């Protein structure tokens, strides 16, 4: 359901077809709603994980390293869906916090693998319940079927966007 177009819009926006002008209202924009949801998730998650010295920025990388320990920095960047400079900052932070180490590649001296430390690995059992709690709070009032539908739709949207970005030569999110 969309929110009606506000009458306070400039006449040139009001003159647009409804299927276009409706996006003048942020509440009708999927991108806006996803962004606001992301901000809420990030803030809430960081409030919980920061008690263990983990920022929301570090969280994304830790989660991926729990799935696959030892990717190269470039591989980690692709898997997390972040640009390489952002990954460098995050990995530096993980290393400084004692959660990960950089390990030179045996096969290729130019490559560096990112590996979890025992501390980084041990946080999985502590942090995953916090993530589950944030997700539970965000989906309060939704049925399991509605949550499954939401996940399916979000994956579909992300797939569409990745495909579109790939076609125009932009960074695609995995």
XYZ file of C-alpha atoms in Angstrom:
174
model
C 0.000 0.000 0.000
C 1.340 3.425 -0.880
C 0.871 6.698 0.943
C -1.030 9.257 -1.142
C 1.034 12.016 -2.690
C 1.264 15.007 -0.395
C -0.527 18.109 -1.684
C 2.474 20.222 -0.643
C 4.520 19.019 -3.569
C 5.483 21.461 -6.300
C 3.012 21.554 -9.207
C 5.539 19.989 -11.611
C 5.801 16.929 -9.332
C 2.039 16.754 -8.845
C 1.666 16.806 -12.648
C 3.690 13.600 -12.993
C 1.797 10.318 -13.380
C 0.807 8.886 -9.993
C 3.061 5.829 -10.455
C 6.013 8.262 -10.517
C 4.930 11.084 -8.211
C 4.111 8.612 -5.448
C 7.881 8.240 -4.876
C 8.079 11.861 -3.741
C 6.853 10.479 -0.408
C 9.705 8.594 1.309
C 7.221 6.129 2.812
C 6.577 4.837 -0.729
C 10.232 4.316 -1.632
C 11.589 0.792 -1.200
C 15.126 2.204 -1.133
C 14.258 4.675 1.605
C 12.501 2.046 3.697
C 15.409 -0.396 3.296
C 17.869 2.332 4.281
C 15.890 3.267 7.391
C 15.557 -0.402 8.327
C 19.297 -0.889 7.814
C 20.078 2.105 10.020
C 17.829 0.726 12.744
C 19.383 -2.733 12.512
C 22.927 -1.325 12.553
C 22.286 0.939 15.526
C 20.535 -1.724 17.573
C 23.094 -4.384 16.708
C 26.026 -2.134 17.554
C 24.523 -1.288 20.926
C 24.507 -4.989 21.706
C 27.795 -6.130 20.134
C 29.802 -3.130 21.326
C 29.642 -4.576 24.845
C 32.019 -7.210 23.421
C 34.169 -4.716 21.530
C 32.575 -5.373 18.122
C 31.211 -2.549 15.968
C 28.467 -3.049 13.392
C 31.128 -2.501 10.725
C 33.250 -5.305 12.147
C 30.218 -7.551 12.524
C 29.711 -7.961 8.760
C 33.264 -9.175 8.322
C 33.273 -11.413 11.400
C 30.096 -13.122 10.213
C 31.663 -13.859 6.831
C 34.864 -15.124 8.455
C 32.801 -17.477 10.612
C 31.354 -18.885 7.388
C 34.714 -19.085 5.633
C 37.914 -18.434 7.540
C 40.944 -17.449 5.469
C 39.722 -15.645 2.349
C 41.973 -13.068 0.775
C 41.163 -9.475 1.581
C 39.741 -9.038 -1.931
C 37.575 -12.184 -1.611
C 36.325 -10.967 1.760
C 35.445 -7.619 0.231
C 33.359 -9.284 -2.497
C 31.615 -11.665 -0.093
C 30.640 -8.881 2.297
C 29.625 -6.583 -0.550
C 31.935 -3.747 0.448
C 34.517 -1.834 -1.519
C 38.129 -2.738 -0.891
C 39.089 0.488 0.949
C 36.235 -0.159 3.408
C 37.430 -3.732 3.824
C 40.983 -2.551 4.552
C 39.692 -0.306 7.347
C 37.498 -3.086 8.763
C 40.275 -5.680 8.640
C 42.694 -3.228 10.279
C 40.120 -2.802 13.037
C 39.646 -6.561 13.438
C 43.408 -7.071 13.629
C 43.851 -4.218 16.122
C 41.054 -5.694 18.268
C 42.723 -9.105 18.261
C 39.824 -10.721 16.370
C 41.699 -11.551 13.148
C 45.193 -11.774 11.710
C 46.656 -11.256 8.261
C 48.492 -14.280 6.947
C 50.662 -14.146 3.806
C 49.610 -16.577 1.088
C 51.846 -19.592 0.597
C 50.954 -19.771 -3.135
C 51.119 -16.080 -4.049
C 53.235 -13.551 -2.148
C 50.978 -10.713 -3.333
C 47.945 -12.156 -1.529
C 47.131 -11.942 2.148
C 44.566 -14.174 3.831
C 42.397 -12.995 6.723
C 42.036 -15.524 9.517
C 40.145 -15.399 12.779
C 41.967 -15.544 16.069
C 40.610 -17.828 18.801
C 38.971 -14.722 20.312
C 37.318 -13.845 16.996
C 36.060 -17.405 16.593
C 34.801 -17.573 20.193
C 32.574 -14.515 19.793
C 30.264 -16.348 17.387
C 28.381 -18.123 20.177
C 28.004 -14.837 22.062
C 27.064 -12.520 19.194
C 24.679 -14.703 17.164
C 21.991 -14.660 19.903
C 22.235 -10.857 19.879
C 21.650 -10.799 16.134
C 18.711 -13.150 16.540
C 17.254 -10.792 19.151
C 17.571 -7.773 16.843
C 15.850 -9.717 14.042
C 13.113 -10.868 16.423
C 12.475 -7.292 17.545
C 12.403 -6.026 13.963
C 9.890 -8.653 12.872
C 7.691 -8.484 15.991
C 4.065 -8.900 14.942
C 4.903 -10.787 11.729
C 4.089 -14.441 11.277
C 6.760 -16.955 10.283
C 5.163 -17.090 6.835
C 5.321 -13.285 6.529
C 8.984 -13.307 7.567
C 9.716 -16.024 4.988
C 7.926 -13.930 2.334
C 9.837 -10.814 3.374
C 13.164 -12.658 3.081
C 12.199 -14.051 -0.324
C 11.182 -10.617 -1.589
C 14.306 -8.913 -0.265
C 16.502 -11.578 -1.882
C 14.624 -11.026 -5.134
C 15.135 -7.251 -4.942
C 18.838 -7.706 -4.126
C 19.195 -10.089 -7.071
C 17.511 -7.601 -9.392
C 19.767 -4.791 -8.209
C 22.919 -6.916 -8.530
C 21.924 -7.838 -12.086
C 21.188 -4.221 -13.010
C 24.471 -3.019 -11.522
C 26.376 -5.719 -13.357
C 24.809 -4.617 -16.646
C 25.873 -1.003 -16.156
C 29.314 -1.928 -14.856
C 28.792 -1.017 -11.229
C 29.662 -2.913 -8.086
C 27.200 -5.740 -7.635
C 26.225 -6.875 -4.183
C 26.644 -10.615 -3.694
